[in-house]
Coordinates of C-alpha atoms in Angstrom, one line a residue:
Chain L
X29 CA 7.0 -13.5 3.5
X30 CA 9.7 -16.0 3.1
X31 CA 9.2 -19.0 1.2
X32 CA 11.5 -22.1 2.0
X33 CA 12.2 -23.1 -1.6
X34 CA 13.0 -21.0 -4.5
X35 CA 9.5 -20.4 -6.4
X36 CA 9.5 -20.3 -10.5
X37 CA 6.9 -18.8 -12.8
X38 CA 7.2 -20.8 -15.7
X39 CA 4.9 -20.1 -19.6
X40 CA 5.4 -24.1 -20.1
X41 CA 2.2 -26.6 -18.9
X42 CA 3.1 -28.3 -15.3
X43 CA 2.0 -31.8 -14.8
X44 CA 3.4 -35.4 -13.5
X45 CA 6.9 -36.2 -15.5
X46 CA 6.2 -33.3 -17.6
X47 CA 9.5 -31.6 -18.2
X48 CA 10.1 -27.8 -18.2
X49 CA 12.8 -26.4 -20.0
X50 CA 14.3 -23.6 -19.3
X51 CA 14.9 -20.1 -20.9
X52 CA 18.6 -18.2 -21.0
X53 CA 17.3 -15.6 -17.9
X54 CA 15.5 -18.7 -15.6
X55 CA 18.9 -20.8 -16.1
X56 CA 21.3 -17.3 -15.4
X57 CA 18.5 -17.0 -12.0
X58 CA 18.5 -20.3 -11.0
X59 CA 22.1 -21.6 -11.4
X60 CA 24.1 -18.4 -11.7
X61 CA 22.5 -16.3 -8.6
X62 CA 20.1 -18.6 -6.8
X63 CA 23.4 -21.6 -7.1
X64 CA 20.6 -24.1 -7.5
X65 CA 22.5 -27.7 -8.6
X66 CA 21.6 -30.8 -10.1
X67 CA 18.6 -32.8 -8.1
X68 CA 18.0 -29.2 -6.2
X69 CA 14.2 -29.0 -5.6
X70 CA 12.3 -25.9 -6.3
X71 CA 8.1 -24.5 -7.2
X72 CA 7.1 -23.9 -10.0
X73 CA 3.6 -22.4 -11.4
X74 CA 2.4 -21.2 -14.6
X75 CA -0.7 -19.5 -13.7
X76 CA -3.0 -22.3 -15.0
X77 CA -2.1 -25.8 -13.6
X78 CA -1.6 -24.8 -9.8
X79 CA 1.7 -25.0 -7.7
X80 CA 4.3 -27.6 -8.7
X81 CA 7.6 -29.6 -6.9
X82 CA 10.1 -30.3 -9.3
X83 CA 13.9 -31.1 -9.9
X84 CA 16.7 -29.7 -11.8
X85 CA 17.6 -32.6 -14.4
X86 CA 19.8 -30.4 -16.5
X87 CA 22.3 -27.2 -15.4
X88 CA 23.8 -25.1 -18.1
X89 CA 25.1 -21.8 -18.1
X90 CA 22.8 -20.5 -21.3
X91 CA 19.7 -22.8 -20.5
X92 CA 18.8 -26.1 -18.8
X93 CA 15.4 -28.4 -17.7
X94 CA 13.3 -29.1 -15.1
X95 CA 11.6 -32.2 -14.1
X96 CA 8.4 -31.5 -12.5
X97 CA 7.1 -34.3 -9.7
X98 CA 3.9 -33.7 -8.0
X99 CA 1.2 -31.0 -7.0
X100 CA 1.5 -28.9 -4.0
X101 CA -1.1 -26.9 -4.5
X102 CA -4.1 -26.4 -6.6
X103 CA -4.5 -23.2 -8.5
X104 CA -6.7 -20.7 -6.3
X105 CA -8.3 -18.3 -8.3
X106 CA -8.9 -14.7 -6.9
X107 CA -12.3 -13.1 -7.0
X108 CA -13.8 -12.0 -10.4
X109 CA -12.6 -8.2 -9.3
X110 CA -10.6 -5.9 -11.9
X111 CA -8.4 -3.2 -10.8
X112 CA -8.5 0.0 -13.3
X113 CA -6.2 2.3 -12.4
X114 CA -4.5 5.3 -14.3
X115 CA -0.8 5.2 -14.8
X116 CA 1.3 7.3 -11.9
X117 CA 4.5 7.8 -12.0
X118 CA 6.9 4.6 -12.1
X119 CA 7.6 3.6 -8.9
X120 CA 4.1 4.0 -7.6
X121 CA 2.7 2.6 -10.6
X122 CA 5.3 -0.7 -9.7
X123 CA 3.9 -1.0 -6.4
X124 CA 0.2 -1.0 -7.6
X125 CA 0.6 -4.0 -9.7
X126 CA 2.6 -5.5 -7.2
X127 CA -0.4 -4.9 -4.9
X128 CA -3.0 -5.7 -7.1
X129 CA -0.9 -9.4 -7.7
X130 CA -0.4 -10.1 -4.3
X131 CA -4.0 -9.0 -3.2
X132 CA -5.9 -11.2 -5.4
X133 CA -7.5 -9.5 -8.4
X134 CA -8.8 -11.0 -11.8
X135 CA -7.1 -8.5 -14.2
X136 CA -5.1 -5.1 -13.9
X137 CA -6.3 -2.5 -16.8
X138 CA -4.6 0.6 -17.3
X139 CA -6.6 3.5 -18.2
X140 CA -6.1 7.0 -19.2
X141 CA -8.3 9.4 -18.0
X142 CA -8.7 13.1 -18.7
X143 CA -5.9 14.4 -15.7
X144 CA -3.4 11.2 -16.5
X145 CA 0.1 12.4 -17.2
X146 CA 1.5 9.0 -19.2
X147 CA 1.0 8.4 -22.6
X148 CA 2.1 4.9 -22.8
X149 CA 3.3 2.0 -20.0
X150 CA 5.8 -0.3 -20.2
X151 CA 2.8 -3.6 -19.7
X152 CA 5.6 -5.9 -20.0
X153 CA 7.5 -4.6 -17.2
X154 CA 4.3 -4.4 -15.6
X155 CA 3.5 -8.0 -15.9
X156 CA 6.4 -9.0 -14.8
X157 CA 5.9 -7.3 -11.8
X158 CA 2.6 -9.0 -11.3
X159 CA 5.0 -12.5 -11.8
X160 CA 7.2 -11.6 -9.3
X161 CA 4.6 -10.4 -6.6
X162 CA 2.7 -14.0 -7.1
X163 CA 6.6 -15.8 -6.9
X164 CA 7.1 -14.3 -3.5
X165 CA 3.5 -14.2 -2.1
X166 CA 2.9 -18.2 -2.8
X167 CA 0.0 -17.4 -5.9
X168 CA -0.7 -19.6 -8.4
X169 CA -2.5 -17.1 -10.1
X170 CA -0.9 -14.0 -12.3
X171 CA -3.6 -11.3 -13.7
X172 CA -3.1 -10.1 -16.5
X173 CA -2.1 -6.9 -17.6
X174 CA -3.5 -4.7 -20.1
X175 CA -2.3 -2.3 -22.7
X176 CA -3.4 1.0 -21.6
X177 CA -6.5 2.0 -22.9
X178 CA -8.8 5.7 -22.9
X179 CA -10.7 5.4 -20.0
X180 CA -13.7 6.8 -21.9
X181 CA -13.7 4.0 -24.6
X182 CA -13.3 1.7 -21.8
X183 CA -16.8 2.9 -20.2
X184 CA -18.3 3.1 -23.4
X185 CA -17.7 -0.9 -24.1
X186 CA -18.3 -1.8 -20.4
X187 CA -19.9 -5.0 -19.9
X188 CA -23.3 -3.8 -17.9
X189 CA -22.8 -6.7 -15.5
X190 CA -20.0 -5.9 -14.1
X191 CA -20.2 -3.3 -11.5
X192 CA -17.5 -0.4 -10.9
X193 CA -16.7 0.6 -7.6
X194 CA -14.9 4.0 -8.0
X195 CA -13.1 6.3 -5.2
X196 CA -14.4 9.4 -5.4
X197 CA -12.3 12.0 -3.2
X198 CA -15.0 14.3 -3.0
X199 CA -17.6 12.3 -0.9
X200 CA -18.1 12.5 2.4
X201 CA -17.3 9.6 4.6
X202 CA -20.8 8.9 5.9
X203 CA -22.4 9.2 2.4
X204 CA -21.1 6.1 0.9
X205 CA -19.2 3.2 2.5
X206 CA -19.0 0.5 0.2
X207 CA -21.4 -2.1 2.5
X208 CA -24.4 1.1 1.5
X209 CA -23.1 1.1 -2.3
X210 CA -23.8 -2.3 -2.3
X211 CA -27.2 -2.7 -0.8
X212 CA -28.2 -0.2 -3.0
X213 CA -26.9 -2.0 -6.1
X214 CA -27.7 -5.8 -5.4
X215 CA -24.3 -6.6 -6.5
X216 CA -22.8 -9.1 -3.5
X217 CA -20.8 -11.6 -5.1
X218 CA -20.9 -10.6 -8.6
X219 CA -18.6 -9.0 -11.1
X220 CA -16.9 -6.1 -9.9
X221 CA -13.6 -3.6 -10.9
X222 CA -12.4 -1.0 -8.7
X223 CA -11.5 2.1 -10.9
X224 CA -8.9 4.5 -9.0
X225 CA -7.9 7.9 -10.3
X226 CA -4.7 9.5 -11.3
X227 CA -2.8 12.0 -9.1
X228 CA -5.2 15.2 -9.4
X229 CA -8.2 13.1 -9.6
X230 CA -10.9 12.6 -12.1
X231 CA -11.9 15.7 -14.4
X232 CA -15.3 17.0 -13.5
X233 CA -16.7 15.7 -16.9
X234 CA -15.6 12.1 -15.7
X235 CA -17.1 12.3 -12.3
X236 CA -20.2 13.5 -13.6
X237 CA -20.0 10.5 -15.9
X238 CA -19.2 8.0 -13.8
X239 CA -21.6 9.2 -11.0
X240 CA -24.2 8.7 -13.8
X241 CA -23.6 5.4 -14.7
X242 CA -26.2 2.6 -13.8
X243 CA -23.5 -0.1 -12.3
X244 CA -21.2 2.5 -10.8
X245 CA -20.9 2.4 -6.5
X246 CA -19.1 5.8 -5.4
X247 CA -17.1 5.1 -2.3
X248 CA -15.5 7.3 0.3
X249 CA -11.4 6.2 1.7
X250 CA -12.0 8.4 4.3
X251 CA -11.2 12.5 5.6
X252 CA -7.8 12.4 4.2
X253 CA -6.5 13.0 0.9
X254 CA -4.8 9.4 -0.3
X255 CA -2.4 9.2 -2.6
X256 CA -3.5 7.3 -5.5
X257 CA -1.4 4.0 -4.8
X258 CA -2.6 4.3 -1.5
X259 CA -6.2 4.5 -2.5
X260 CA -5.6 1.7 -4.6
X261 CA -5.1 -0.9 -1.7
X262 CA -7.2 0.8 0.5
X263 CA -9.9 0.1 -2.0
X264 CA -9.0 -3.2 -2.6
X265 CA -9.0 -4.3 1.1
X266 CA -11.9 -3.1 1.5
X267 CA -13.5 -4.9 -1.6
X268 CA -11.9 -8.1 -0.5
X269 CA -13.3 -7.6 3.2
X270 CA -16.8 -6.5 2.3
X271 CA -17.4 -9.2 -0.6
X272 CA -14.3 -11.0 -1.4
X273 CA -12.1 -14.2 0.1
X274 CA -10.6 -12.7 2.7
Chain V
X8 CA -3.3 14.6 -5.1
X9 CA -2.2 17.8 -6.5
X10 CA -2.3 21.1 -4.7
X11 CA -2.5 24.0 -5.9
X12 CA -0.1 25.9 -3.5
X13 CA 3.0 24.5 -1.8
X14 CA 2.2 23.3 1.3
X15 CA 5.5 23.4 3.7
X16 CA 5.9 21.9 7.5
X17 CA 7.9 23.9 9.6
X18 CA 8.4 23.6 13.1
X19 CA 8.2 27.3 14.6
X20 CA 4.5 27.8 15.6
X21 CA 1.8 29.6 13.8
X22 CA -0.7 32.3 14.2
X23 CA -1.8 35.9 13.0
X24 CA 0.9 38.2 11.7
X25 CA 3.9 35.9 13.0
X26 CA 6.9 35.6 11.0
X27 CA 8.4 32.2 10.4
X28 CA 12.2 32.0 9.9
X29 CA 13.2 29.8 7.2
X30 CA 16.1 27.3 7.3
X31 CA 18.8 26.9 4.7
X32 CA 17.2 24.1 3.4
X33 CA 13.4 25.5 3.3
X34 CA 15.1 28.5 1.6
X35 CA 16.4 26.3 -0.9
X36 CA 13.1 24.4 -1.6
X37 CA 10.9 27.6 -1.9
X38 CA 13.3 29.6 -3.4
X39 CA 15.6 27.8 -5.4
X40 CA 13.7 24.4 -6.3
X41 CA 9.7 26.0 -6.4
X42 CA 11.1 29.5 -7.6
X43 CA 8.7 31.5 -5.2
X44 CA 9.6 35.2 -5.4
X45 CA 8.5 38.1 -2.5
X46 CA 4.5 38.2 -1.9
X47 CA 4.2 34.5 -3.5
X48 CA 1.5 32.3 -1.2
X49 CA 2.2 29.4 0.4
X50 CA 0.3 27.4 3.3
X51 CA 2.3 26.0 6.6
X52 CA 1.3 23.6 8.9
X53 CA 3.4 22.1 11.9
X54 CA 1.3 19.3 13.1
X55 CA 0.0 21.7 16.4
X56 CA -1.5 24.6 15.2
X57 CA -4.0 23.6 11.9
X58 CA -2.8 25.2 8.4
X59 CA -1.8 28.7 7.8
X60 CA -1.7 31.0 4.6
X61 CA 1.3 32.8 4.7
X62 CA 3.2 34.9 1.8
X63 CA 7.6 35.3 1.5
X64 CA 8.6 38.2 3.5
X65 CA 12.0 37.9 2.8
X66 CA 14.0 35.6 -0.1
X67 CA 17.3 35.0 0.0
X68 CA 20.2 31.9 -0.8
X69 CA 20.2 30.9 2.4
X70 CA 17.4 31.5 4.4
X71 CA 14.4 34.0 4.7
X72 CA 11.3 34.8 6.1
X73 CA 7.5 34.0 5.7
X74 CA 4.5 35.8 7.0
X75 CA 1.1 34.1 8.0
X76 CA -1.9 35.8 7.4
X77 CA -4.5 33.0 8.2
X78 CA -5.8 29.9 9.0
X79 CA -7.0 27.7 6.6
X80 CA -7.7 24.9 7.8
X81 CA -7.8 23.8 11.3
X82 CA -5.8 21.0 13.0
X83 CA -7.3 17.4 12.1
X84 CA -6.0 14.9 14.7
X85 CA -6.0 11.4 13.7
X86 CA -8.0 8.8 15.6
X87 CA -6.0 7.3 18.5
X88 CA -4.2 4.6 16.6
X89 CA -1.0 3.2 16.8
X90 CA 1.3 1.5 14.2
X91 CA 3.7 -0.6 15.2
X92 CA 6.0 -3.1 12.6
X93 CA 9.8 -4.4 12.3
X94 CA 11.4 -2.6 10.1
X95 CA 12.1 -4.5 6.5
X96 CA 13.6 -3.4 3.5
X97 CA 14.8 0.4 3.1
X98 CA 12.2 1.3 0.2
X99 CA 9.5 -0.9 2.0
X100 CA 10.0 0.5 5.7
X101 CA 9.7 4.4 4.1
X102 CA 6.8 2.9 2.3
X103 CA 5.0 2.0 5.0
X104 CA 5.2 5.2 7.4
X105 CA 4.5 7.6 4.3
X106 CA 1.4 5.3 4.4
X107 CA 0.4 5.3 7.6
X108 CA 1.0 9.2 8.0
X109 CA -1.8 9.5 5.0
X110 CA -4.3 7.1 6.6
X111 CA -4.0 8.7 9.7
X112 CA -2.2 7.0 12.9
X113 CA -1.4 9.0 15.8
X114 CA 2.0 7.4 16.2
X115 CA 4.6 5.2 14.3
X116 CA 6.6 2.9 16.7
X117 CA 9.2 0.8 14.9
X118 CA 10.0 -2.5 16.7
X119 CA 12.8 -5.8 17.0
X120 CA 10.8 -8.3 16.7
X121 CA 12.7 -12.2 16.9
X122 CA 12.8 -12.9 12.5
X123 CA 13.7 -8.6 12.0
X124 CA 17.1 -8.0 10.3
X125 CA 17.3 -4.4 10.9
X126 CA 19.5 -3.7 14.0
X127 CA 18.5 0.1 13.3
X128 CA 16.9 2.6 12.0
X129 CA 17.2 6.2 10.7
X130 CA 14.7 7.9 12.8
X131 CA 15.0 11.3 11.4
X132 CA 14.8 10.2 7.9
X133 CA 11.4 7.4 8.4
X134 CA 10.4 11.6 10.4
X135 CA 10.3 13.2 7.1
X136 CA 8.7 10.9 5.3
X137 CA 5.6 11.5 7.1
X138 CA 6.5 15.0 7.2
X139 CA 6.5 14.7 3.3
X140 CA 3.0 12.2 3.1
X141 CA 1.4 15.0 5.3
X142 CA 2.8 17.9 3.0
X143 CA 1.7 16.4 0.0
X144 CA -1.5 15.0 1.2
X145 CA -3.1 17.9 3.0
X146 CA -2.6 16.4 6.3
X147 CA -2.4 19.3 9.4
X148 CA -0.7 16.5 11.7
X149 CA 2.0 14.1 11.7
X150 CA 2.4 11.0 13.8
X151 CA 6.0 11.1 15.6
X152 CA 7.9 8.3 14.7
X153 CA 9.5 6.7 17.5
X154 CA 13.4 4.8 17.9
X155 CA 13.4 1.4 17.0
X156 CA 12.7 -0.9 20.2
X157 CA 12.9 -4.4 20.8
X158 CA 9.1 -6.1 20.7
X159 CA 9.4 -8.0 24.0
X160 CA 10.3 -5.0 26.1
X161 CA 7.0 -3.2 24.1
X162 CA 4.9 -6.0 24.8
X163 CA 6.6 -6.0 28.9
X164 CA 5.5 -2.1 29.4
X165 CA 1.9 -1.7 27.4
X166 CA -0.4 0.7 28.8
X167 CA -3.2 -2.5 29.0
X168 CA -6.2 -0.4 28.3
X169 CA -4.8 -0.2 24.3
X170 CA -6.0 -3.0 22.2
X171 CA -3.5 -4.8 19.6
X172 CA -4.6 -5.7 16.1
X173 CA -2.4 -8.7 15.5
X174 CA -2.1 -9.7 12.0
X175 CA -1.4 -13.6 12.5
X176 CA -0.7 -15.0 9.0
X177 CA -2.0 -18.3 10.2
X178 CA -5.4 -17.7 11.1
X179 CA -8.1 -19.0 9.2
X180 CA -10.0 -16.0 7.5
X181 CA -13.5 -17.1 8.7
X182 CA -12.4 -17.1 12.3
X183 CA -11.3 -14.0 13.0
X184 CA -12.3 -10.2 11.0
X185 CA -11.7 -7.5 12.5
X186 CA -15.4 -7.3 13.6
X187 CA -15.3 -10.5 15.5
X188 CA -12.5 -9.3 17.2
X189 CA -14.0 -6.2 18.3
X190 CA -16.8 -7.3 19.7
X191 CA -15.6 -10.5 21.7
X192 CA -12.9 -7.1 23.6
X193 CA -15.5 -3.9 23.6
X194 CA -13.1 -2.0 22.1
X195 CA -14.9 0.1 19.3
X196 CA -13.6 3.9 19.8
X197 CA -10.5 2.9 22.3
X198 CA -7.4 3.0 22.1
X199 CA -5.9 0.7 19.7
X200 CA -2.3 -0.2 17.9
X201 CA -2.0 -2.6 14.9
X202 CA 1.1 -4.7 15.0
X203 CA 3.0 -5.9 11.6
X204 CA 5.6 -8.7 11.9
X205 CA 8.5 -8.7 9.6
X206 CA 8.8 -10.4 6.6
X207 CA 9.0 -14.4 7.5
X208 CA 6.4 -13.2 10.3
X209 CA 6.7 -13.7 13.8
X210 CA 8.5 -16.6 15.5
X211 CA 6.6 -19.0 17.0
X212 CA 6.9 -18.0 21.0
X213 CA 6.2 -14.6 19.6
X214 CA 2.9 -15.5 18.3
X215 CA 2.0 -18.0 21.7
X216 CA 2.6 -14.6 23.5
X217 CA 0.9 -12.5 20.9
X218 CA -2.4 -14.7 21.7
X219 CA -1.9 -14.7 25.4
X220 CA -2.1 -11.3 25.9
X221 CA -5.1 -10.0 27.1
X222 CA -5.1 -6.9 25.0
X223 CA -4.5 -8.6 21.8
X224 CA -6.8 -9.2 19.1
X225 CA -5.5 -11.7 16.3
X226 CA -6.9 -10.2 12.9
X227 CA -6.9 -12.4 9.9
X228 CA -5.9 -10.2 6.0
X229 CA -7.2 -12.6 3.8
X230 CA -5.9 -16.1 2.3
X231 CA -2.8 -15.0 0.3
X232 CA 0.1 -14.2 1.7
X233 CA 1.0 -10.6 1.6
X234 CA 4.3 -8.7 1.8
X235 CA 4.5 -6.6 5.5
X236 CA 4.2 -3.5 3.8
X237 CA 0.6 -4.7 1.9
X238 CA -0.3 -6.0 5.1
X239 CA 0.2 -2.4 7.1
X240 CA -2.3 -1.0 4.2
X241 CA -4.5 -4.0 4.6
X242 CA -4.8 -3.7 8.5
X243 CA -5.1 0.4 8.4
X244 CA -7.5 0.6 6.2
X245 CA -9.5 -2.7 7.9
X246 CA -9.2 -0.4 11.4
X247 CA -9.9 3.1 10.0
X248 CA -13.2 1.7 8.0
X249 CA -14.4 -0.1 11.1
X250 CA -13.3 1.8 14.3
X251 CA -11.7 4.7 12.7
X252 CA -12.7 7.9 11.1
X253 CA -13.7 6.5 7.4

């Protein structure tokens, strides 16, 4: 929703005096479209050292610097939650990143399964995506993005700690609500990722996989077939209800 | 996900040996765009009458004729839920009711509330985007989407035995899930609408209203801030896993 003050992501540290200088596309953003002048007042964050208040000390057309003041907010961590998800197409791959940003998860990792169409992302597009969502929402915190990766090597190196909830479309509603999947596992505030499928769903190989593996909750979204960025948040909110922050 | 046959909405009704005139455009779509020739299979639904396996009759540029053999499915009526947000943003606004026809809601009311920019709306195209979600998700109904109308006249002629979920940005998350809520009004398996304010979020004699109302229940999504359109996913999905059909 709308913030008061424009709202930076910045790769530089943020701390008291520090100063922040600027790259050719902040300066272009802040002085040539957001018409931001000298002593103007705007947030900046880096990820790491919370939310900051700071000044413009220097305009230019190809660059500039920031003076940063004081702390407005600490940096508030999400959840230890991964989303995995396999590339859709663009738009609806956007919006899941955007989503998984603005949500509140740890770190977004494309995977390719057996049904995925894409061969490669753009994952700097897709982090900057994941910038912008945390510039509008008020985070402090950007997850990172992954290259994408097999999702079969990515099960066969999974940490056996970390448990997977994973939407399977074929499960009926009763069977397996997520509070069930977790009794059964133990796993209330522990590590967790969300794996969601691509359009088509998961080859029968993979489900048969994935329902075989020891930290891996199948969960039901319901009667209706969901689209898979709409799984994606549906799966989320209910993570983040049933054992996350919210 | 992916289906294996074209699945078409039409509005004529449907039953045993009845013929379906096609419109220019349909005849387009099947013909031209999915190349279906004579005796090629298709299913229809029309949100009344379930899904129905029908084969082309008749092909030609600019029209033609379909013939339904049988039901495949019967009709699935969503629980009933209403959605009601200010419109925001083109992209965002279609976003959301493609949403809400796949998670099921029973009807989409668009609404004026004091911080919404939009002064209107195209009903008919918002229509077939849930008449597209439905197509492409399997879905045998679609909630009518209704003329955009301002909140306070809404709020002045609710039918009072439907309960509100009120997304209020400023709630604390501990003081008020969607369980809470529930049980302080009795209303598991009543009628319910969830209400999304615009981005910026409601004004403040808005929101004293909002809580003054007997049949509103303020519903907290978490301690980030999320966009209006997350927020619709957030809340459905909330609804449909607690009181709804999930």
């Amino acid at each position: 929703m709308k913030q008061a003050k424009v709202r930076l992501y910045v790769e530089h540290a943020l701390g008291e005096g520090q100063t922040v200088p600027l790259t050719r596309d902040q300066a272009h953003y802040l002085f040539g479209v957001m018409r931001l002048g000298p002593e103007a007042e705007l947030l900046l964050f880096n990820g790491r050292n919370g939310e900051w208040l700071a000044t413009v000390a220097e305009a230019g057309k190809r660059g500039g610097c920031l003076l940063c003041h004081r702390q407005t907010r600490p940096l508030q961590c999400p959840p230890d939650l991964w989303l995995l998800f396999a590339p859709i197409r663009k738009a609806r791959t956007d919006f899941m990143v955007e989503k998984a940003a603005e949500m509140g998860v740890a770190r977004i990792l494309p995977v390719k399964s057996a049904h995925t169409n894409a061969e490669r992302i753009r994952r700097d597009r897709l982090q900057a995506h994941a910038i912008e969502a945390a510039e509008q929402c008020g985070g402090t915190f950007v997850p990172p993005v992954g290259e994408l990766r097999p999702l079969e090597r990515v099960l066969a190196e999974w940490p056996e700690d970390r448990l997977i909830m994973f939407c399977d479309e074929t499960l009926a509603g009763a069977r397996a609500g997520l509070g069930a999947a977790v009794r059964g596992k133990g796993g209330q505030g522990g590590k967790w990722a969300i794996l969601i499928g691509p359009e088509g769903g998961f080859s029968p190989a993979e489900r048969a996989r994935l329902h075989a593996l020891p930290f891996a909750c199948p969960v039901s979204l319901g009667p209706r077939i969901l689209r898979a960025d709409t799984a994606a948040v549906a799966a989320m909110t209910l993570w983040q209800s049933t054992l996350g922050d919210w």
